[in-house]
């Protein structure tokens, strides 16, 4: 019998936990409920669980009989809405798995039912006022990606990685401490943790504005390269079966690229933006597109693909019927979850939520020795972001790229950095003036000096308007900076595509060094000749 664990969230969707079918089935519904009551405990509010058996439905011949009925075990209100594709499961103390997800308020909640009250309030991590099992991590920025994984082997536990439009935070949840905080000008759209190629240290690899960066647990940038467009999906997979992981990258230019460290070893073109990737088995991986297509590749050959009118929000690999082969699990924008055979794409299991799926993770969440599939949903009332197709050009004109970089992009990047520094200094001065003005205005109010109080508050109003105006200018400047960085990264990739093998990697590395040294002439020379030497 399959087991379902539902968490009904007040204003925040629900969480579904699926467990693999057991070999020995119980003889009656009453004995099943008795067993569940013995192992599942009670509600977070102290009441006993509510059992609601689902009547068995007619099942197709292809469906395993053990997954034909799902029984809700208990419900738990979390009162937090989940951002799509920002769900992870981590063992932050090395033992107990904790469900982690990003909220719309710039926070990350950590659900740990195994160690109530273990966390204490700090400047970042705070206990929820609604539930003792939930801790809230204050990011104070909009979260764009999130994952958990073993970044520092010496710690023996998972670290939490949170990406935003401008930074990457690695956090040690168990010790309530930052591992590192790194600025990422290209942004972090997607993130994955693991070992890559011959690099011995585990890396947190982020994909952003046409670039890929890999950080170790100390925050050192051990991996960097460029790709064709904005990155939307990352996964680690042994693509060529050599026992070492390659990096799968899906981007807005409809291509799936396979990086063996910083070298592209394969490239597959699709019909839409790649939104999700997952490793199925050695040499095999699943993918999802923005137009509702999901499918599986075996190395560079497509096994199968299907298209739905709904959008695939997330995908995962999980052996749902215990046959030793992982199925492709897909969470849809309609709230449907289905499991498809990796060989044929045939649906062998499905269930439905009332709202869109936010993420799918897996782990031994009940600590009973078996792996469960955990599916998280959102409330379904938020609108889906509009995906704009990128135009792909097949014309390669090296001189045009060079003139664009040298004449426009690099000087504009320098100018944007200078403007940003100046605006930051001005905003800091304005903030100090506002703080001082507010104190003087309140002093006048307490002393009954209404004339001076009115004068101070009028000055405070003018300062506040100036501060808002500077903030708008800074936002516009940041957008221009991202566009110029994207143009530079694309130009470097195109210059690399004119070479093959080690020469391609040498060009990309040399271009990066030239940018670090702010040498436009050297950059043009490298793109033209492939080297900075005469």
Coordinates of C-alpha atoms in Angstrom, one line a residue:
X1 CA 0.0 0.0 0.0
X2 CA 1.3 3.5 -0.8
X3 CA 1.2 6.0 2.1
X4 CA 0.4 9.6 1.8
X5 CA 1.4 12.3 4.2
X6 CA -0.5 15.6 3.6
X7 CA 0.2 18.9 5.2
X8 CA -2.7 21.3 4.7
X9 CA -1.2 24.8 4.7
X10 CA -3.2 27.8 5.8
X11 CA -2.8 30.0 2.7
X12 CA 0.1 28.0 1.5
X13 CA -0.9 24.8 -0.4
X14 CA 0.0 21.4 0.9
X15 CA 2.8 18.8 1.2
X16 CA 2.4 15.2 0.0
X17 CA 4.7 12.4 1.1
X18 CA 4.7 9.2 -1.0
X19 CA 6.4 6.1 0.3
X20 CA 7.3 3.1 -1.8
X21 CA 4.9 0.2 -1.6
X22 CA 5.8 -2.4 1.0
X23 CA 6.1 -6.0 -0.1
X24 CA 3.7 -7.3 2.6
X25 CA 0.2 -5.8 2.3
X26 CA -2.2 -5.6 5.3
X27 CA -5.3 -7.8 5.1
X28 CA -7.9 -5.1 5.9
X29 CA -8.5 -1.4 6.1
X30 CA -8.9 -1.5 9.8
X31 CA -5.5 -3.1 10.4
X32 CA -4.0 -0.5 8.1
X33 CA -5.4 2.4 10.1
X34 CA -4.3 0.8 13.3
X35 CA -0.7 0.5 12.0
X36 CA -0.7 4.1 10.8
X37 CA -2.1 5.3 14.1
X38 CA 0.7 3.5 16.0
X39 CA 3.5 5.0 13.9
X40 CA 2.4 8.5 13.0
X41 CA 1.8 10.2 16.4
X42 CA -0.5 13.2 16.6
X43 CA -1.1 16.7 15.3
X44 CA 1.2 19.6 16.1
X45 CA -1.7 21.1 18.1
X46 CA -2.0 18.0 20.3
X47 CA -5.0 16.3 18.7
X48 CA -5.0 12.8 17.2
X49 CA -4.6 12.4 13.5
X50 CA -7.5 12.5 11.1
X51 CA -7.7 9.4 8.9
X52 CA -9.5 9.8 5.6
X53 CA -9.1 6.7 3.5
X54 CA -9.5 7.3 -0.2
X55 CA -11.8 4.8 -2.0
X56 CA -10.0 2.5 -4.4
X57 CA -10.4 3.6 -8.0
X58 CA -10.3 1.3 -11.1
X59 CA -6.7 1.0 -12.1
X60 CA -5.2 0.3 -15.5
X61 CA -3.3 -2.9 -16.1
X62 CA 0.0 -1.0 -16.3
X63 CA -0.4 0.4 -12.8
X64 CA 1.1 -1.4 -9.8
X65 CA -1.6 -2.7 -7.5
X66 CA 0.3 -1.5 -4.5
X67 CA 0.0 2.1 -5.5
X68 CA -3.7 2.0 -6.3
X69 CA -4.8 3.6 -3.0
X70 CA -3.3 6.4 -1.0
X71 CA -4.3 7.1 2.6
X72 CA -3.8 10.5 4.3
X73 CA -1.8 10.1 7.5
X74 CA -2.0 13.4 9.3
X75 CA -2.2 17.2 8.6
X76 CA -0.1 20.0 9.8
X77 CA -0.6 23.8 9.2
X78 CA 2.6 25.6 8.2
X79 CA 1.1 29.0 7.2
X80 CA 3.8 29.8 4.6
X81 CA 3.5 30.1 0.8
X82 CA 6.2 28.3 -1.2
X83 CA 8.1 29.8 -4.2
X84 CA 8.1 27.5 -7.2
X85 CA 11.4 25.5 -7.7
X86 CA 12.7 26.7 -4.3
X87 CA 12.3 23.5 -2.3
X88 CA 15.0 21.3 -0.8
X89 CA 15.6 18.5 1.8
X90 CA 18.7 18.6 3.9
X91 CA 20.3 16.8 6.8
X92 CA 21.7 19.9 8.6
X93 CA 22.7 17.9 11.7
X94 CA 24.0 15.0 9.7
X95 CA 21.0 12.8 10.7
X96 CA 17.5 14.3 10.5
X97 CA 16.1 15.4 7.2
X98 CA 14.5 18.8 7.2
X99 CA 12.1 20.2 4.6
X100 CA 13.3 23.6 3.4
X101 CA 11.6 26.1 1.1
X102 CA 11.7 29.8 0.2
X103 CA 8.7 32.1 0.9
X104 CA 7.5 35.1 -0.9
X105 CA 8.6 37.4 1.9
X106 CA 12.4 37.0 1.4
X107 CA 12.7 34.2 4.0
X108 CA 13.5 30.5 4.0
X109 CA 11.6 28.2 6.4
X110 CA 13.0 25.0 7.7
X111 CA 10.6 22.3 8.9
X112 CA 12.3 20.0 11.4
X113 CA 9.8 17.7 13.2
X114 CA 12.6 15.6 14.6
X115 CA 14.2 18.1 17.0
X116 CA 11.6 20.6 18.3
X117 CA 13.1 23.7 19.7
X118 CA 16.7 22.8 18.9
X119 CA 17.3 26.1 17.1
X120 CA 17.7 29.4 18.9
X121 CA 17.0 32.9 17.7
X122 CA 20.0 34.6 16.0
X123 CA 20.4 37.5 13.7
X124 CA 19.4 35.3 10.7
X125 CA 17.6 32.2 12.1
X126 CA 14.5 32.6 14.2
X127 CA 11.8 30.3 15.5
X128 CA 8.4 30.7 14.0
X129 CA 5.7 32.2 16.2
X130 CA 3.1 29.8 14.7
X131 CA 4.9 26.4 14.9
X132 CA 7.7 25.1 17.1
X133 CA 8.8 22.8 14.3
X134 CA 9.6 25.7 11.9
X135 CA 12.6 28.0 11.9
X136 CA 12.7 31.1 9.6
X137 CA 16.0 32.2 8.0
X138 CA 15.9 35.9 7.1
X139 CA 17.5 36.6 3.7
X140 CA 16.0 40.1 3.2
X141 CA 16.2 39.6 -0.6
X142 CA 14.0 37.9 -3.1
X143 CA 15.2 34.2 -3.3
X144 CA 15.8 33.0 -6.9
X145 CA 17.1 29.5 -6.1
X146 CA 17.7 27.2 -3.2
X147 CA 19.3 23.8 -2.5
X148 CA 20.9 21.7 0.2
X149 CA 23.9 19.4 0.0
X150 CA 27.2 18.3 1.4
X151 CA 29.5 21.2 0.6
X152 CA 32.1 20.7 3.4
X153 CA 32.9 17.0 3.9
X154 CA 34.6 17.8 7.2
X155 CA 31.3 19.0 8.8
X156 CA 29.6 15.7 8.0
X157 CA 26.3 17.4 7.4
X158 CA 24.5 19.3 4.6
X159 CA 24.7 23.0 4.1
X160 CA 21.9 25.3 2.9
X161 CA 22.6 27.3 -0.3
X162 CA 20.4 30.3 -1.1
X163 CA 20.8 32.3 -4.3
X164 CA 19.4 35.8 -5.1
X165 CA 19.8 38.2 -8.0
X166 CA 23.1 39.5 -6.6
X167 CA 24.5 37.0 -4.1
X168 CA 25.0 33.4 -2.9
X169 CA 24.7 32.5 0.8
X170 CA 26.1 29.2 2.2
X171 CA 24.6 28.6 5.7
X172 CA 25.4 26.1 8.4
X173 CA 21.9 25.6 9.8
X174 CA 23.0 23.4 12.7
X175 CA 25.5 25.9 14.1
X176 CA 23.6 29.0 13.0
X177 CA 26.6 30.4 11.1
X178 CA 27.4 31.6 7.6
X179 CA 29.9 29.4 5.7
X180 CA 30.4 32.2 3.2
X181 CA 28.6 35.0 1.4
X182 CA 29.6 35.7 -2.2
X183 CA 28.5 38.5 -4.5
X184 CA 27.4 37.2 -8.0
X185 CA 26.9 40.1 -10.4
X186 CA 25.4 37.7 -13.0
X187 CA 22.8 36.5 -10.6
X188 CA 21.9 33.0 -9.5
X189 CA 18.9 31.5 -11.4
X190 CA 19.7 27.9 -10.6
X191 CA 22.0 26.0 -8.3
X192 CA 23.3 22.5 -7.8
X193 CA 25.7 21.0 -5.2
X194 CA 28.1 18.1 -5.9
X195 CA 31.5 17.0 -7.3
X196 CA 32.3 18.0 -10.9
X197 CA 34.8 16.1 -13.0
X198 CA 38.3 15.9 -11.5
X199 CA 37.7 18.8 -9.0
X200 CA 38.2 17.1 -5.6
X201 CA 36.2 19.5 -3.5
X202 CA 32.4 19.6 -3.7
X203 CA 31.1 22.7 -5.4
X204 CA 28.0 24.9 -5.3
X205 CA 27.5 25.6 -9.0
X206 CA 25.2 28.5 -9.9
X207 CA 23.9 29.5 -13.3
X208 CA 23.2 33.1 -14.0
X209 CA 23.3 35.7 -16.8
X210 CA 25.2 33.6 -19.4
X211 CA 27.7 32.4 -16.9
X212 CA 28.5 29.4 -14.6
X213 CA 30.4 29.7 -11.3
X214 CA 31.4 27.0 -8.8
X215 CA 32.3 27.8 -5.2
X216 CA 33.8 25.5 -2.6
X217 CA 32.9 25.6 1.1
X218 CA 35.3 28.5 1.7
X219 CA 33.7 30.6 -0.9
X220 CA 36.6 30.3 -3.4
X221 CA 35.7 30.5 -7.0
X222 CA 37.1 27.2 -8.3
X223 CA 35.0 26.9 -11.5
X224 CA 33.9 29.6 -14.0
X225 CA 32.8 29.5 -17.6
X226 CA 30.3 31.0 -20.0
X227 CA 27.3 29.6 -21.7
X228 CA 25.0 30.8 -24.5
X229 CA 22.1 32.5 -22.6
X230 CA 20.5 32.9 -19.3
X231 CA 20.7 29.7 -17.3
X232 CA 17.4 28.2 -16.1
X233 CA 18.3 24.6 -15.1
X234 CA 21.3 22.7 -13.8
X235 CA 22.0 19.1 -12.9
X236 CA 25.0 16.8 -12.3
X237 CA 25.0 13.5 -14.2
X238 CA 27.6 11.0 -15.3
X239 CA 26.8 11.7 -19.0
X240 CA 29.6 9.7 -20.6
X241 CA 29.7 6.8 -18.1
X242 CA 33.3 7.4 -17.0
X243 CA 32.4 7.5 -13.3
X244 CA 32.8 11.3 -13.1
X245 CA 30.0 13.9 -13.0
X246 CA 29.4 16.3 -15.9
X247 CA 27.3 19.5 -15.6
X248 CA 24.0 19.7 -17.5
X249 CA 23.0 23.2 -18.3
X250 CA 19.6 24.3 -19.7
X251 CA 19.2 27.9 -20.9
X252 CA 16.9 30.4 -22.7
X253 CA 18.4 29.7 -26.1
X254 CA 16.6 26.3 -26.2
X255 CA 19.9 24.3 -25.8
X256 CA 21.0 21.7 -23.3
X257 CA 24.8 21.8 -23.0
X258 CA 27.0 19.2 -21.2
X259 CA 30.1 20.5 -19.6
X260 CA 33.0 18.3 -18.7
X261 CA 34.5 20.8 -16.2
X262 CA 34.8 23.9 -18.5
X263 CA 34.7 22.0 -21.9
X264 CA 31.4 21.5 -23.8
X265 CA 31.2 17.8 -24.8
X266 CA 27.6 17.7 -26.1
X267 CA 24.9 20.0 -27.1
X268 CA 21.2 19.2 -27.7
X269 CA 18.7 21.7 -29.2
X270 CA 15.1 21.7 -28.1
X271 CA 12.0 23.7 -29.1
X272 CA 11.6 25.9 -26.0
X273 CA 13.3 27.2 -22.9
X274 CA 14.7 24.4 -20.7
X275 CA 13.2 24.9 -17.2
X276 CA 14.3 21.7 -15.3
X277 CA 16.9 18.9 -15.5
X278 CA 17.3 15.8 -13.4
X279 CA 19.7 12.8 -13.5
X280 CA 17.8 9.5 -13.9
X281 CA 20.7 7.1 -14.0
X282 CA 24.3 7.0 -15.4
X283 CA 24.1 8.5 -19.0
X284 CA 20.4 9.2 -18.7
X285 CA 18.6 12.4 -17.7
X286 CA 15.2 13.9 -17.7
X287 CA 14.2 17.4 -18.9
X288 CA 11.3 19.8 -18.9
X289 CA 10.5 22.8 -21.2
X290 CA 8.5 25.9 -20.8
X291 CA 5.8 24.8 -23.2
X292 CA 4.8 21.7 -21.2
X293 CA 7.2 19.2 -22.8
X294 CA 8.9 16.6 -20.6
X295 CA 11.2 13.8 -21.8
X296 CA 14.3 11.7 -21.3
X297 CA 17.7 11.6 -23.0
X298 CA 20.2 8.8 -23.1
X299 CA 23.4 10.7 -23.6
X300 CA 22.7 12.8 -26.7
X301 CA 19.9 10.6 -28.0
X302 CA 16.3 11.4 -27.0
X303 CA 14.4 8.4 -25.6
X304 CA 10.9 9.9 -25.6
X305 CA 9.0 13.1 -25.0
X306 CA 5.4 14.1 -24.3
X307 CA 3.7 17.5 -24.3
X308 CA 1.0 18.8 -22.0
X309 CA -1.2 21.9 -22.0
X310 CA 0.1 22.6 -18.5
X311 CA 3.6 23.7 -17.5
X312 CA 6.0 21.3 -15.8
X313 CA 7.0 23.1 -12.6
X314 CA 9.5 20.5 -11.4
X315 CA 10.8 17.0 -12.2
X316 CA 12.6 14.3 -10.1
X317 CA 13.9 10.8 -10.5
X318 CA 12.3 8.3 -8.0
X319 CA 11.7 4.5 -8.0
X320 CA 8.1 4.6 -7.1
X321 CA 7.2 1.0 -7.7
X322 CA 10.4 -0.7 -6.3
X323 CA 11.4 -2.3 -9.6
X324 CA 15.0 -1.0 -9.4
X325 CA 14.5 1.6 -12.1
X326 CA 13.7 5.3 -11.4
X327 CA 10.6 6.8 -12.9
X328 CA 10.3 10.4 -14.0
X329 CA 8.2 12.3 -11.5
X330 CA 6.6 15.5 -12.8
X331 CA 4.8 18.2 -10.9
X332 CA 2.5 20.3 -13.1
X333 CA 1.1 23.8 -12.8
X334 CA -2.4 22.3 -12.7
X335 CA -1.6 20.6 -9.4
X336 CA -1.2 17.1 -11.0
X337 CA 1.7 14.8 -10.1
X338 CA 2.5 11.9 -12.3
X339 CA 5.2 9.2 -12.6
X340 CA 6.2 8.0 -16.0
X341 CA 8.2 5.0 -17.1
X342 CA 11.8 6.0 -18.1
X343 CA 11.6 3.6 -21.0
X344 CA 8.3 4.5 -22.7
X345 CA 6.9 7.6 -21.0
X346 CA 3.7 5.7 -19.9
X347 CA 2.0 7.0 -16.8
X348 CA 2.2 4.5 -14.0
X349 CA 1.0 6.7 -11.1
X350 CA -0.8 10.0 -10.7
X351 CA -2.3 12.2 -8.0
X352 CA -3.7 15.7 -7.8
X353 CA -3.3 18.8 -5.6
X354 CA -5.7 21.7 -5.4
X355 CA -2.9 24.1 -6.5
X356 CA 0.3 24.3 -8.5
X357 CA 3.2 22.1 -7.6
X358 CA 6.2 24.1 -6.1
X359 CA 8.8 21.4 -5.7
X360 CA 9.6 17.7 -5.4
X361 CA 12.3 16.2 -3.0
X362 CA 13.0 12.8 -1.5
X363 CA 14.4 11.4 1.6
X364 CA 13.7 9.3 4.8
X365 CA 11.5 12.0 6.3
X366 CA 9.7 9.7 8.7
X367 CA 13.0 8.1 9.8
X368 CA 11.7 4.6 9.3
X369 CA 14.5 3.4 7.0
X370 CA 12.7 3.9 3.7
X371 CA 12.8 6.8 1.2
X372 CA 9.7 8.9 0.6
X373 CA 8.9 11.3 -2.1
X374 CA 7.8 14.7 -0.8
X375 CA 5.7 17.0 -3.1
X376 CA 5.1 20.6 -2.1
X377 CA 2.4 22.8 -3.6
X378 CA 1.7 26.5 -3.6
X379 CA -1.8 28.2 -3.2
X380 CA -2.3 28.3 -6.9
X381 CA -3.5 32.0 -7.0
X382 CA -0.2 33.5 -8.1
X383 CA 0.3 34.1 -11.9
X384 CA 3.0 32.2 -13.8
X385 CA 5.9 34.4 -15.0
X386 CA 5.9 35.1 -18.7
X387 CA 8.6 33.2 -20.6
X388 CA 10.0 35.3 -23.5
X389 CA 11.7 33.3 -26.2
X390 CA 15.3 34.3 -27.0
X391 CA 16.3 34.8 -30.6
X392 CA 19.1 32.6 -31.8
X393 CA 21.5 33.7 -34.4
X394 CA 23.6 31.3 -36.5
X395 CA 25.7 34.0 -38.0
X396 CA 29.2 34.2 -36.5
X397 CA 31.0 37.5 -37.0
X398 CA 34.0 37.8 -34.7
X399 CA 34.7 41.4 -35.6
X400 CA 31.2 42.5 -34.7
X401 CA 31.5 40.9 -31.3
X402 CA 34.8 42.5 -30.7
X403 CA 33.7 46.0 -31.6
X404 CA 30.6 45.6 -29.5
X405 CA 32.6 44.5 -26.4
X406 CA 35.4 47.0 -26.8
X407 CA 33.3 50.0 -27.9
X408 CA 30.2 49.6 -25.8
X409 CA 29.9 46.8 -23.2
X410 CA 33.2 47.0 -21.2
X411 CA 33.3 50.9 -20.8
X412 CA 29.6 50.7 -19.9
X413 CA 30.3 48.1 -17.2
X414 CA 33.0 50.3 -15.7
X415 CA 30.7 53.3 -15.9
X416 CA 27.9 51.3 -14.2
X417 CA 30.3 50.2 -11.4
X418 CA 31.4 53.8 -10.8
X419 CA 27.8 55.0 -10.8
X420 CA 26.8 52.3 -8.4
X421 CA 29.6 53.2 -6.0
X422 CA 28.7 56.9 -6.1
X423 CA 25.0 56.2 -5.6
X424 CA 25.8 53.9 -2.7
X425 CA 27.9 56.6 -1.0
X426 CA 25.2 59.2 -1.6
X427 CA 22.5 56.9 -0.2
X428 CA 24.6 56.2 2.9
X429 CA 25.0 60.0 3.4
X430 CA 21.3 60.6 2.9
X431 CA 20.5 57.8 5.4
X432 CA 22.8 59.3 8.0
X433 CA 21.2 62.8 7.4
X434 CA 17.7 61.3 7.7
X435 CA 18.6 59.6 11.0
X436 CA 20.0 62.8 12.4
X437 CA 17.1 64.9 11.1
X438 CA 14.6 62.5 12.6
X439 CA 16.2 62.8 16.1
X440 CA 16.2 66.6 15.9
X441 CA 12.5 66.6 14.8
X442 CA 11.5 64.4 17.6
X443 CA 13.4 66.5 20.1
X444 CA 11.5 69.6 18.9
X445 CA 8.2 67.7 19.2
X446 CA 9.0 66.6 22.8
X447 CA 10.0 70.2 23.8
X448 CA 6.9 71.7 22.1
X449 CA 8.9 73.6 19.6
X450 CA 6.3 73.2 16.8
X451 CA 7.9 75.6 14.4
X452 CA 11.3 73.8 14.3
X453 CA 9.5 70.4 14.3
X454 CA 7.6 71.4 11.1
X455 CA 10.8 72.7 9.5
X456 CA 12.7 69.5 10.4
X457 CA 9.9 67.2 9.0
X458 CA 9.7 69.2 5.8
X459 CA 13.5 68.8 5.4
X460 CA 13.0 65.1 6.2
X461 CA 10.4 64.8 3.5
X462 CA 12.7 66.3 0.9
X463 CA 15.6 64.0 1.9
X464 CA 13.3 61.0 1.6
X465 CA 12.2 62.0 -1.9
X466 CA 15.9 62.3 -2.9
X467 CA 16.6 58.9 -1.4
X468 CA 13.8 57.3 -3.4
X469 CA 15.0 59.0 -6.6
X470 CA 18.5 57.7 -6.1
X471 CA 17.1 54.2 -5.5
X472 CA 15.3 54.3 -8.8
X473 CA 18.4 55.5 -10.6
X474 CA 20.3 52.6 -8.9
X475 CA 17.8 50.0 -10.1
X476 CA 18.0 51.3 -13.7
X477 CA 21.8 51.3 -13.5
X478 CA 21.8 47.7 -12.2
X479 CA 19.6 46.6 -15.1
X480 CA 22.0 48.2 -17.6
X481 CA 24.9 46.5 -15.8
X482 CA 23.3 43.0 -16.1
X483 CA 22.6 43.6 -19.8
X484 CA 26.3 44.6 -20.5
X485 CA 27.6 41.6 -18.5
X486 CA 25.4 39.3 -20.5
X487 CA 26.7 40.8 -23.8
X488 CA 30.3 40.3 -22.6
X489 CA 29.7 36.7 -21.5
X490 CA 28.0 35.9 -24.8
X491 CA 30.9 37.4 -26.8
X492 CA 33.4 35.3 -24.8
X493 CA 31.4 32.2 -25.6
X494 CA 31.3 33.0 -29.3
X495 CA 35.0 33.6 -29.4
X496 CA 35.5 30.2 -27.7
X497 CA 33.2 28.5 -30.2
X498 CA 35.6 29.5 -33.0
X499 CA 38.2 27.1 -31.4
X500 CA 38.0 23.5 -30.3
X501 CA 39.4 21.4 -27.5
X502 CA 42.0 22.9 -25.1
X503 CA 42.3 26.0 -27.2
X504 CA 38.7 26.9 -26.6
X505 CA 39.2 26.6 -22.8
X506 CA 42.4 28.7 -23.0
X507 CA 40.6 31.5 -24.8
X508 CA 37.8 31.6 -22.2
X509 CA 40.2 31.6 -19.3
X510 CA 42.4 34.3 -20.9
X511 CA 39.3 36.5 -21.6
X512 CA 38.3 36.2 -18.0
X513 CA 41.8 37.3 -16.9
X514 CA 41.7 40.2 -19.3
X515 CA 38.3 41.3 -17.9
X516 CA 39.7 41.1 -14.3
X517 CA 42.6 43.3 -15.4
X518 CA 40.2 45.7 -17.1
X519 CA 42.3 45.4 -20.4
X520 CA 40.1 46.0 -23.4
X521 CA 43.0 45.8 -25.9
X522 CA 44.1 42.5 -24.4
X523 CA 40.5 41.1 -24.6
X524 CA 40.2 42.1 -28.3
X525 CA 43.6 40.5 -29.0
X526 CA 42.7 37.2 -27.3
X527 CA 39.4 37.0 -29.1
X528 CA 41.1 37.7 -32.5
X529 CA 44.3 35.6 -32.1
X530 CA 43.3 33.1 -29.3
X531 CA 46.2 34.3 -27.1
X532 CA 47.5 37.5 -25.5
X533 CA 51.1 36.8 -26.8
X534 CA 52.3 38.4 -30.0

